[in-house]
Every structure is written in structure tokens, then in C-alpha cells.
Short mmCIF file of C-alpha atoms in Angstrom, two decimals:
data_model
loop_
_atom_site.label_atom_id
_atom_site.label_comp_id
_atom_site.label_asym_id
_atom_site.label_seq_id
_atom_site.Cartn_x
_atom_site.Cartn_y
_atom_site.Cartn_z
CA UNK A 1 111.16 39.92 -9.64
CA UNK A 2 113.08 43.19 -9.81
CA UNK A 3 110.13 45.12 -8.38
CA UNK A 4 109.86 42.76 -5.43
CA UNK A 5 113.54 43.26 -4.62
CA UNK A 6 113.24 47.04 -4.80
CA UNK A 7 110.12 47.32 -2.63
CA UNK A 8 110.56 44.71 0.12
CA UNK A 9 113.92 45.73 1.60
CA UNK A 10 112.93 49.40 2.15
CA UNK A 11 109.71 48.23 3.88
CA UNK A 12 111.66 45.83 6.07
CA UNK A 13 114.27 48.48 6.90
CA UNK A 14 111.49 50.91 7.83
CA UNK A 15 109.98 48.38 10.23
CA UNK A 16 113.42 47.62 11.67
CA UNK A 17 114.13 51.30 12.29
CA UNK A 18 110.76 51.74 14.03
CA UNK A 19 111.23 48.66 16.19
CA UNK A 20 114.76 49.65 17.23
CA UNK A 21 113.80 53.30 17.87
CA UNK A 22 110.99 52.23 20.21
CA UNK A 23 112.37 49.01 21.73
CA UNK A 24 115.86 50.14 22.80
CA UNK A 25 114.71 53.07 25.01
CA UNK A 26 111.82 50.91 26.29
CA UNK A 27 114.33 48.26 27.38
CA UNK A 28 116.34 50.88 29.27
CA UNK A 29 113.23 52.12 31.07
CA UNK A 30 112.17 48.56 31.96
CA UNK A 31 115.60 47.75 33.43
CA UNK A 32 115.59 50.97 35.47
CA UNK A 33 112.41 49.97 37.33
CA UNK A 34 113.80 47.00 39.35
CA UNK A 35 116.89 49.07 40.14
CA UNK A 36 114.71 51.14 42.51
CA UNK A 37 114.27 48.13 44.78
CA UNK A 38 117.94 47.14 44.40
CA UNK A 39 119.09 50.60 45.57
CA UNK A 40 116.67 50.51 48.50
CA UNK A 41 117.92 47.03 49.43
CA UNK A 42 121.59 48.05 49.24
CA UNK A 43 121.05 51.09 51.48
CA UNK A 44 118.65 49.49 53.98
CA UNK A 45 120.77 46.34 54.14
CA UNK A 46 123.43 48.25 56.08
CA UNK A 47 120.90 49.11 58.78
CA UNK A 48 120.54 45.46 59.77
CA UNK A 49 118.99 42.13 58.83
CA UNK A 50 115.53 42.80 60.37
CA UNK A 51 115.27 46.05 58.41
CA UNK A 52 116.26 44.33 55.17
CA UNK A 53 113.80 41.50 55.83
CA UNK A 54 111.07 44.07 56.47
CA UNK A 55 111.91 45.86 53.22
CA UNK A 56 111.76 42.56 51.31
CA UNK A 57 108.22 41.83 52.52
CA UNK A 58 106.93 45.38 51.98
CA UNK A 59 108.57 45.65 48.52
CA UNK A 60 106.98 42.37 47.46
CA UNK A 61 103.55 43.66 48.50
CA UNK A 62 104.07 47.00 46.73
CA UNK A 63 105.36 45.36 43.56
CA UNK A 64 102.34 43.06 43.46
CA UNK A 65 99.91 45.94 44.07
CA UNK A 66 101.38 48.04 41.25
CA UNK A 67 102.10 45.29 38.71
CA UNK A 68 98.47 44.11 38.85
CA UNK A 69 97.50 47.45 37.31
CA UNK A 70 100.04 47.37 34.48
CA UNK A 71 97.02 47.41 32.15
CA UNK A 72 97.03 51.17 32.73
CA UNK A 73 100.09 51.31 30.48
CA UNK A 74 99.06 48.61 28.00
CA UNK A 75 95.47 49.72 27.35
CA UNK A 76 96.45 53.38 27.17
CA UNK A 77 99.23 52.67 24.66
CA UNK A 78 96.84 50.87 22.30
CA UNK A 79 94.08 53.51 22.56
CA UNK A 80 96.43 56.47 22.07
CA UNK A 81 98.34 54.81 19.21
CA UNK A 82 95.09 54.24 17.29
CA UNK A 83 94.19 57.92 17.53
CA UNK A 84 97.71 58.85 16.43
CA UNK A 85 97.33 56.60 13.41
CA UNK A 86 94.01 58.28 12.66
CA UNK A 87 95.77 61.66 12.75
CA UNK A 88 93.77 62.97 15.72
CA UNK A 89 96.37 63.98 18.31
CA UNK A 90 93.84 65.89 20.42
CA UNK A 91 91.73 62.74 20.87
CA UNK A 92 94.90 60.71 21.47
CA UNK A 93 95.91 62.90 24.41
CA UNK A 94 92.30 63.06 25.61
CA UNK A 95 92.23 59.26 25.82
CA UNK A 96 95.57 59.35 27.57
CA UNK A 97 94.15 61.75 30.17
CA UNK A 98 91.26 59.32 30.77
CA UNK A 99 93.86 56.66 31.62
CA UNK A 100 95.69 59.04 33.96
CA UNK A 101 92.46 59.98 35.80
CA UNK A 102 91.67 56.27 36.13
CA UNK A 103 95.15 55.71 37.59
CA UNK A 104 94.55 58.40 40.21
CA UNK A 105 91.20 56.89 41.20
CA UNK A 106 92.62 53.37 41.50
CA UNK A 107 95.65 54.69 43.37
CA UNK A 108 93.50 56.49 45.91
CA UNK A 109 91.46 53.31 46.48
CA UNK A 110 94.58 51.17 46.96
CA UNK A 111 96.02 53.66 49.49
CA UNK A 112 92.71 53.69 51.39
CA UNK A 113 92.90 49.90 51.70
CA UNK A 114 96.63 49.56 52.34
CA UNK A 115 97.06 52.09 55.16
CA UNK A 116 94.71 50.43 57.69
CA UNK A 117 95.45 46.86 56.57
CA UNK A 118 99.26 47.16 56.44
CA UNK A 119 99.94 45.09 59.62
CA UNK A 120 97.58 42.35 58.45
CA UNK A 121 99.12 42.25 54.95
CA UNK A 122 102.62 42.02 56.41
CA UNK A 123 101.52 39.19 58.69
CA UNK A 124 100.00 37.24 55.77
CA UNK A 125 103.35 37.37 53.98
CA UNK A 126 104.92 35.68 56.99
CA UNK A 127 107.23 38.43 58.23
CA UNK A 128 109.11 37.55 61.44
CA UNK A 129 108.39 39.35 64.72
CA UNK A 130 111.58 41.40 64.37
CA UNK A 131 110.93 42.34 60.72
CA UNK A 132 107.20 43.11 61.08
CA UNK A 133 107.47 46.67 62.49
CA UNK A 134 109.94 47.67 59.77
CA UNK A 135 107.82 46.10 57.04
CA UNK A 136 104.70 47.85 58.33
CA UNK A 137 106.44 51.22 58.51
CA UNK A 138 107.87 50.91 55.01
CA UNK A 139 104.58 49.68 53.54
CA UNK A 140 102.47 52.44 55.08
CA UNK A 141 104.77 55.24 53.95
CA UNK A 142 105.50 53.80 50.50
CA UNK A 143 101.80 53.18 49.81
CA UNK A 144 101.37 56.97 49.70
CA UNK A 145 103.36 56.86 46.47
CA UNK A 146 101.09 54.28 44.78
CA UNK A 147 98.91 56.90 43.02
CA UNK A 148 102.10 58.43 41.58
CA UNK A 149 103.34 54.97 40.50
CA UNK A 150 100.07 54.28 38.69
CA UNK A 151 100.12 57.72 37.05
CA UNK A 152 103.62 56.87 35.82
CA UNK A 153 102.24 53.66 34.28
CA UNK A 154 99.35 55.44 32.53
CA UNK A 155 101.49 58.38 31.37
CA UNK A 156 104.13 55.98 30.07
CA UNK A 157 101.35 54.38 28.02
CA UNK A 158 100.38 57.81 26.66
CA UNK A 159 103.91 58.52 25.47
CA UNK A 160 104.39 55.04 24.04
CA UNK A 161 101.16 55.50 22.12
CA UNK A 162 102.56 58.78 20.82
CA UNK A 163 105.55 56.71 19.58
CA UNK A 164 107.85 58.20 22.24
CA UNK A 165 109.82 55.76 24.38
CA UNK A 166 112.79 58.09 24.90
CA UNK A 167 111.06 60.38 27.40
CA UNK A 168 110.10 57.43 29.69
CA UNK A 169 113.76 56.34 29.56
CA UNK A 170 114.99 59.79 30.62
CA UNK A 171 112.37 60.01 33.38
CA UNK A 172 113.30 56.51 34.63
CA UNK A 173 117.01 57.41 34.75
CA UNK A 174 116.25 60.68 36.56
CA UNK A 175 113.94 58.89 39.00
CA UNK A 176 116.55 56.21 39.68
CA UNK A 177 119.24 58.82 40.41
CA UNK A 178 116.91 60.86 42.64
CA UNK A 179 115.78 57.75 44.50
CA UNK A 180 119.37 56.78 45.29
CA UNK A 181 120.34 60.26 46.48
CA UNK A 182 117.18 60.72 48.57
CA UNK A 183 117.50 57.28 50.17
CA UNK A 184 121.10 57.85 51.18
CA UNK A 185 120.36 61.34 52.49
CA UNK A 186 117.23 60.47 54.44
CA UNK A 187 118.36 57.08 55.79
CA UNK A 188 121.82 58.12 56.97
CA UNK A 189 122.04 61.92 56.67
CA UNK A 190 118.70 62.60 58.39
CA UNK A 191 118.88 59.42 60.48
CA UNK A 192 115.35 58.31 59.54
CA UNK A 193 116.27 54.66 59.03
CA UNK A 194 113.92 52.51 56.97
CA UNK A 195 111.29 55.28 57.05
CA UNK A 196 113.78 57.50 55.22
CA UNK A 197 114.11 54.90 52.47
CA UNK A 198 110.34 54.79 52.07
CA UNK A 199 110.01 58.58 51.97
CA UNK A 200 112.85 58.79 49.44
CA UNK A 201 111.05 56.37 47.14
CA UNK A 202 107.74 58.23 47.52
CA UNK A 203 109.34 61.58 46.70
CA UNK A 204 111.12 60.11 43.66
CA UNK A 205 107.91 58.52 42.37
CA UNK A 206 105.92 61.73 42.85
CA UNK A 207 108.64 63.64 41.03
CA UNK A 208 108.47 61.22 38.10
CA UNK A 209 104.69 61.52 37.96
CA UNK A 210 104.91 65.33 37.95
CA UNK A 211 107.40 65.30 35.07
CA UNK A 212 105.06 63.06 33.06
CA UNK A 213 102.09 65.29 33.84
CA UNK A 214 103.98 68.37 32.66
CA UNK A 215 104.79 66.63 29.37
CA UNK A 216 101.20 65.43 28.85
CA UNK A 217 99.64 68.78 29.86
CA UNK A 218 101.90 70.63 27.42
CA UNK A 219 100.81 68.25 24.67
CA UNK A 220 97.16 68.75 25.61
CA UNK A 221 97.45 72.53 25.45
CA UNK A 222 99.32 72.36 22.17
CA UNK A 223 96.59 70.29 20.53
CA UNK A 224 93.58 71.75 22.33
CA UNK A 225 92.71 68.60 24.32
CA UNK A 226 90.65 68.89 27.50
CA UNK A 227 92.31 67.97 30.79
CA UNK A 228 89.10 67.62 32.79
CA UNK A 229 87.98 64.17 33.98
CA UNK A 230 85.40 62.63 31.67
CA UNK A 231 83.25 59.93 33.30
CA UNK A 232 82.49 58.16 30.01
CA UNK A 233 86.14 58.17 28.97
CA UNK A 234 87.35 56.91 32.35
CA UNK A 235 84.70 54.16 32.27
CA UNK A 236 85.82 53.16 28.75
CA UNK A 237 89.47 52.99 29.93
CA UNK A 238 88.44 50.78 32.84
CA UNK A 239 86.43 48.48 30.57
CA UNK A 240 89.39 48.13 28.20
CA UNK A 241 91.62 47.34 31.16
CA UNK A 242 89.52 44.59 32.77
CA UNK A 243 90.49 41.83 30.28
CA UNK A 244 94.17 42.80 30.62
CA UNK A 245 93.78 42.70 34.41
CA UNK A 246 92.46 39.12 34.12
CA UNK A 247 95.42 38.25 31.88
CA UNK A 248 97.91 39.75 34.36
CA UNK A 249 96.35 38.00 37.37
CA UNK A 250 96.43 34.66 35.52
CA UNK A 251 100.09 35.17 34.65
CA UNK A 252 100.97 36.05 38.24
CA UNK A 253 99.09 32.94 39.39
CA UNK A 254 101.37 30.88 37.13
CA UNK A 255 104.49 32.37 38.75
CA UNK A 256 103.10 31.93 42.28
CA UNK A 257 102.21 28.28 41.64
CA UNK A 258 105.68 27.62 40.20
CA UNK A 259 107.35 29.14 43.28
CA UNK A 260 105.05 27.23 45.67
CA UNK A 261 105.83 23.93 43.92
CA UNK A 262 109.57 24.67 43.94
CA UNK A 263 109.37 25.35 47.69
CA UNK A 264 107.78 21.90 48.22
CA UNK A 265 110.68 20.29 46.37
CA UNK A 266 113.16 21.40 49.04
CA UNK A 267 115.61 24.18 49.91
CA UNK A 268 118.06 23.29 47.14
CA UNK A 269 115.35 23.32 44.48
CA UNK A 270 113.75 26.58 45.62
CA UNK A 271 117.17 28.25 45.72
CA UNK A 272 117.92 27.04 42.18
CA UNK A 273 114.43 28.03 41.05
CA UNK A 274 114.89 31.59 42.35
CA UNK A 275 118.13 31.95 40.37
CA UNK A 276 116.53 30.68 37.17
CA UNK A 277 113.44 32.84 37.70
CA UNK A 278 115.64 35.92 38.13
CA UNK A 279 117.41 35.16 34.86
CA UNK A 280 114.11 34.38 33.11
CA UNK A 281 112.77 37.75 34.28
CA UNK A 282 115.87 39.51 32.92
CA UNK A 283 115.43 37.96 29.46
CA UNK A 284 111.75 38.94 29.67
CA UNK A 285 112.78 42.61 29.86
CA UNK A 286 114.56 42.35 26.51
CA UNK A 287 111.65 40.55 24.84
CA UNK A 288 109.06 42.83 26.48
CA UNK A 289 110.81 45.84 24.93
CA UNK A 290 109.99 44.46 21.46
CA UNK A 291 106.42 43.81 22.62
CA UNK A 292 106.12 47.45 23.72
CA UNK A 293 107.26 48.54 20.27
CA UNK A 294 104.62 46.20 18.85
CA UNK A 295 101.85 47.79 20.93
CA UNK A 296 102.69 51.27 19.66
CA UNK A 297 103.34 50.36 16.02
CA UNK A 298 100.37 48.03 15.52
CA UNK A 299 97.95 50.46 17.19
CA UNK A 300 99.14 53.24 14.90
CA UNK A 301 98.78 51.17 11.71
CA UNK A 302 95.28 50.02 12.64
CA UNK A 303 94.24 53.56 13.55
CA UNK A 304 95.45 54.64 10.10
CA UNK A 305 93.27 51.93 8.47
CA UNK A 306 96.43 50.26 7.19
CA UNK A 307 95.71 46.55 7.67
CA UNK A 308 98.49 45.55 5.27
CA UNK A 309 101.05 47.63 7.18
CA UNK A 310 99.89 46.04 10.46
CA UNK A 311 100.35 42.54 9.00
CA UNK A 312 103.81 43.36 7.64
CA UNK A 313 104.88 44.91 10.94
CA UNK A 314 103.56 41.88 12.85
CA UNK A 315 105.45 39.50 10.55
CA UNK A 316 108.69 41.43 10.98
CA UNK A 317 108.32 41.63 14.76
CA UNK A 318 107.80 37.86 14.94
CA UNK A 319 111.11 37.48 13.10
CA UNK A 320 112.67 39.82 15.65
CA UNK A 321 111.20 37.75 18.46
CA UNK A 322 112.63 34.51 17.09
CA UNK A 323 116.06 36.04 16.47
CA UNK A 324 116.14 37.67 19.91
CA UNK A 325 115.14 34.37 21.52
CA UNK A 326 117.93 32.50 19.72
CA UNK A 327 120.50 35.11 20.79
CA UNK A 328 119.30 35.11 24.42
CA UNK A 329 119.23 31.31 24.53
CA UNK A 330 122.77 31.10 23.20
CA UNK A 331 123.90 33.75 25.68
CA UNK A 332 122.45 31.76 28.59
CA UNK A 333 124.29 28.59 27.51
CA UNK A 334 127.62 30.30 26.80
CA UNK A 335 127.64 32.57 29.85
CA UNK A 336 126.37 30.08 32.43
CA UNK A 337 129.89 29.26 33.77
CA UNK A 338 130.32 32.98 34.47
CA UNK A 339 127.01 34.00 36.05
CA UNK A 340 125.94 30.86 37.96
CA UNK A 341 128.82 31.14 40.50
CA UNK A 342 127.81 34.78 41.08
CA UNK A 343 124.46 33.60 42.44
CA UNK A 344 125.63 30.62 44.49
CA UNK A 345 128.75 28.71 45.42
CA UNK A 346 126.72 25.68 46.55
CA UNK A 347 127.55 22.88 44.10
CA UNK A 348 124.30 21.03 44.85
CA UNK A 349 122.30 24.13 43.85
CA UNK A 350 124.43 24.54 40.73
CA UNK A 351 123.94 20.90 39.74
CA UNK A 352 120.18 21.17 40.29
CA UNK A 353 119.71 24.30 38.21
CA UNK A 354 121.86 23.43 35.17
CA UNK A 355 119.44 21.04 33.39
CA UNK A 356 116.50 23.39 34.02
CA UNK A 357 118.60 26.34 32.86
CA UNK A 358 119.37 24.57 29.56
CA UNK A 359 115.63 23.98 29.10
CA UNK A 360 115.01 27.71 29.62
CA UNK A 361 117.71 28.51 27.06
CA UNK A 362 116.15 26.19 24.47
CA UNK A 363 112.71 27.70 25.01
CA UNK A 364 113.81 31.32 24.49
CA UNK A 365 112.74 31.44 20.80
CA UNK A 366 109.25 30.35 21.93
CA UNK A 367 109.27 33.12 24.54
CA UNK A 368 110.39 35.60 21.90
CA UNK A 369 107.38 34.91 19.68
CA UNK A 370 104.99 34.84 22.67
CA UNK A 371 106.09 38.25 23.91
CA UNK A 372 105.88 39.78 20.43
CA UNK A 373 102.41 38.41 19.65
CA UNK A 374 101.25 39.48 23.13
CA UNK A 375 102.33 43.01 22.26
CA UNK A 376 100.74 42.86 18.80
CA UNK A 377 97.35 41.81 20.19
CA UNK A 378 97.55 44.40 22.97
CA UNK A 379 98.28 47.05 20.36
CA UNK A 380 95.25 45.84 18.45
CA UNK A 381 93.10 46.19 21.58
CA UNK A 382 92.37 42.46 21.53
CA UNK A 383 92.33 42.22 25.32
CA UNK A 384 89.35 39.90 25.62
CA UNK A 385 91.08 37.17 23.62
CA UNK A 386 94.30 37.65 25.61
CA UNK A 387 92.36 37.21 28.85
CA UNK A 388 90.67 33.95 27.84
CA UNK A 389 93.88 32.60 26.30
CA UNK A 390 95.79 33.21 29.54
CA UNK A 391 93.04 31.66 31.66
CA UNK A 392 93.20 28.56 29.42
CA UNK A 393 97.00 28.53 29.78
CA UNK A 394 96.68 28.66 33.58
CA UNK A 395 94.18 25.78 33.47
CA UNK A 396 96.72 23.65 31.55
CA UNK A 397 99.75 24.69 33.60
CA UNK A 398 98.35 24.41 37.13
CA UNK A 399 97.70 20.61 37.17
CA UNK A 400 100.93 19.90 35.27
CA UNK A 401 102.98 21.87 37.81
CA UNK A 402 101.13 20.65 40.91
CA UNK A 403 101.66 17.02 39.86
CA UNK A 404 105.46 17.44 39.66
CA UNK A 405 106.13 16.58 43.35
CA UNK A 406 103.62 13.70 43.28
CA UNK A 407 105.44 11.98 40.44
CA UNK A 408 108.86 12.58 41.95
CA UNK A 409 109.80 15.19 39.39
CA UNK A 410 112.40 17.77 40.27
CA UNK A 411 113.14 21.32 39.22
CA UNK A 412 113.72 20.34 35.59
CA UNK A 413 110.23 18.82 35.47
CA UNK A 414 108.80 22.02 36.95
CA UNK A 415 110.49 24.11 34.29
CA UNK A 416 109.22 21.59 31.76
CA UNK A 417 105.75 22.63 32.95
CA UNK A 418 106.78 26.27 32.53
CA UNK A 419 107.90 25.49 28.98
CA UNK A 420 104.52 23.80 28.40
CA UNK A 421 102.87 26.99 29.65
CA UNK A 422 104.80 29.12 27.15
CA UNK A 423 104.03 26.62 24.37
CA UNK A 424 100.28 26.82 25.08
CA UNK A 425 100.55 30.61 24.97
CA UNK A 426 102.40 30.35 21.65
CA UNK A 427 99.70 28.13 20.14
CA UNK A 428 96.80 30.33 21.28
CA UNK A 429 98.48 33.57 20.20
CA UNK A 430 99.65 32.13 16.86
CA UNK A 431 96.15 30.88 16.07
CA UNK A 432 94.75 34.34 16.73
CA UNK A 433 97.43 36.01 14.64
CA UNK A 434 96.82 33.64 11.72
CA UNK A 435 93.04 34.13 11.90
CA UNK A 436 93.36 37.86 11.24
CA UNK A 437 90.46 38.57 13.62
CA UNK A 438 92.66 40.91 15.62
CA UNK A 439 92.83 43.29 12.67
CA UNK A 440 90.10 45.85 13.37
CA UNK A 441 90.93 49.19 11.79
CA UNK A 442 89.79 52.67 12.79
CA UNK A 443 90.40 55.23 15.52
CA UNK A 444 88.62 52.98 18.05
CA UNK A 445 88.23 49.20 18.15
#
């Protein structure tokens, strides 16, 4: 009995320190990312409504194009963390460089597609005649920064795998400040209008990518890792990323279906849905920060052949996920009289969103565990299971959500379907965690 009390608390405290050290800076970096678009919107908004509408369409297209390739960060984190756990820093950075080269190749391909197809893409998103030229201009210029954005994703994964989430935070803060200054200077000082905002964002993104590359190159030289592109390594990075790409596309399909259904319910419902979705996304940043810590920690333990340590860390992170979900849920309930009026003064919208908002608050502990286990399995390199689990979740969610208007259900019913979606994810991820099949030790999975 005495021995158990003397050994467990230090182990738990060690896990807590690791989680906090990685999750807090990761949360700061995650929050900084959407601030880029907010700054652009604030500056461009003063140019006029057509310019702001054009920015909204172009930003949505860019965000979609980049977020689809978030596997560049996830897969790289897991691969690098395993090599770190195995004590081979040279191979860790070498694998990170494979991810960065892959990011450059994908980025070049996306730019090659986006530049000629920009007017068509803008038209598909339904931009008005007055907004279309501004959206096209912004999209064409900003697309030149996509390779840099993807390099930032891959390099962030490298540093997370190296158990460093502070550097990405500092780079994100620096990039945010530079973006704001460049946008203001180029839009108003140089009189470039919306084109100035796009160029400011491109320059800021390229600057961030260069900072990351300097950090990674220094690490490579320090540990004798090659910087040259390796076809086999790049191919392996791509193969590891495909299942995570399927997972991400399935998740985005869920969000698109939910928004489409809400739009069919009427203007009041879609307005309320957008407010709830914004809040849901904000809570996701906090929970995703713990998941990022999970990717780095689990990968390191498995690379070190420490299956027991991986299990203990997973168990502790699940507890963190539950506790964080309870706190976030309580915060939503207690703070709703304060933040709801900030979004809308329309009482009909407020009345519509409140029941659905309470459902979101109650489901936060479920979300907490889902995010954590998602991170654990990513850290374990268990991408194939994550892909099939998310496809199954989409197959359950889609009919449930699409039937909401047919049965006269409102926004609360739609968010009931969203809660069902998260519950299915919880069941599939929990089953995998309990099976132990995700625990594959060694420098590579």
C-alpha cells in the first residue's frame, strides 16, 4: 500500500508536467492561426462591403485547401516523436525533412491548380458579381503562399515531435504581428487595397516558413542529418498521410452537411448554428491542444519501447480530456448570458440557439475524450484505423442529419445528430484504446 502511494503520484505529476508543457504553448499557437483571417477581415472591411465579401470567399477556399493537408503536421509529429523516443535524433530530423519536402511538392501542385482555376472556384462558392473580382485577386495572390503554409504545418509537426511546442508559439505570435503590420502598410500606406492584404499575408507566411526552416536546418547540421530530398522517405510520408487525409475529409464532410442542413431550416436557424459552430470550434482549440501533447508524448514512449509508459500517459490524458470537457461545458452554461448577446441581439436567434447550446455544453466531456484519444492514436501512427472509424462515423451522421428537416426537427435536433456523431467517435476510439492494438513499439510502426 505504501509503495503504491509513493510511486503513483510522482508518475502522475510527471505526466501532468509533460501535458501542460506541451499543451499550453500548442493552444496559444492554435488560437493565433484564426487571428490571421480576423486581422485581414478587420483591415479589408474598411475598404468596403464588396471587398470584405470577396475576402470571405477567398479565405474560405484557402482555409479549406490548407486544412485538408493538416496530416502534414500530424503524421510528421508521430514519426519524429518515435525516433526521438528511440534516441535517434538524426533520423528524427531526417523524417521531418521528408515531411517538409512533401509539403513543398503538394504546395506547388495546389498553386498550379489554383492560379488558373481561381475565377471558377470563386464562382462555385457563389460570390456576387461585385465581390468576384476582389475574391479572385485575393485568391490568386494568396495562393502563392500555400507552399509556405504547408511547410509551416510540416515543420510544426517536426518540432512537436521533438517535444517543442514553444517555438511554434513564438513563430505564430511573430507571424501574427507581422501580418497585421504588413496588411495595414500595404492596404492603406501603399494604397494596394485588397491585393495589399493578400501580399501581406503571403510575406508573413513565407517569413514563418523561413524561420522554421532555419530552426530545422540548424538541428539537422547539429545531428548530422541529410537535408536532401529522399524519394523513399517522401513516399513513406505520403503513405502515412493518406489515411489521415481520409479522416480529415470525412470530418469536413460532417461539418459541411451540418451547415447545409442548418441552411435548409431557415435564416434564424443558420444564424444560430453559425454562432454555436464558432463556439464549438473555440472549445475544440483547447481540447486539440491536449491532443497535440498526446501525439508527441505517445509517439516518444512507443519509440522508446515503453508500452507501459504509453498506457499510463494515455490514461492520464483521458482524465485530462474529461476534466477539460467538464470545465468547458460549465463555462458555456455560466457565460452564455454574457457572450450570446455579443453575437446577436435578435431574440428569435437567441431563443433558437439556447437549447442546442446547452446540448453542446453537456457533450463537452465526450468531446474531451474524443480529442484526446484521436491524438493518442495519431501519436501511435494508427492512421488507418482513424480513417475507417471516421468514415463509419460519417455514414451514421449523414442520414441522421439529413432527416432532421424531413421530420420537422429544428436546430436542437441537428445538434443532437452532431452529439451522436461525437458519441460514435467516442465508441470507436474507446474500443481501439481498450484493445491495445494501437500499441506498436519501435522507432517505426
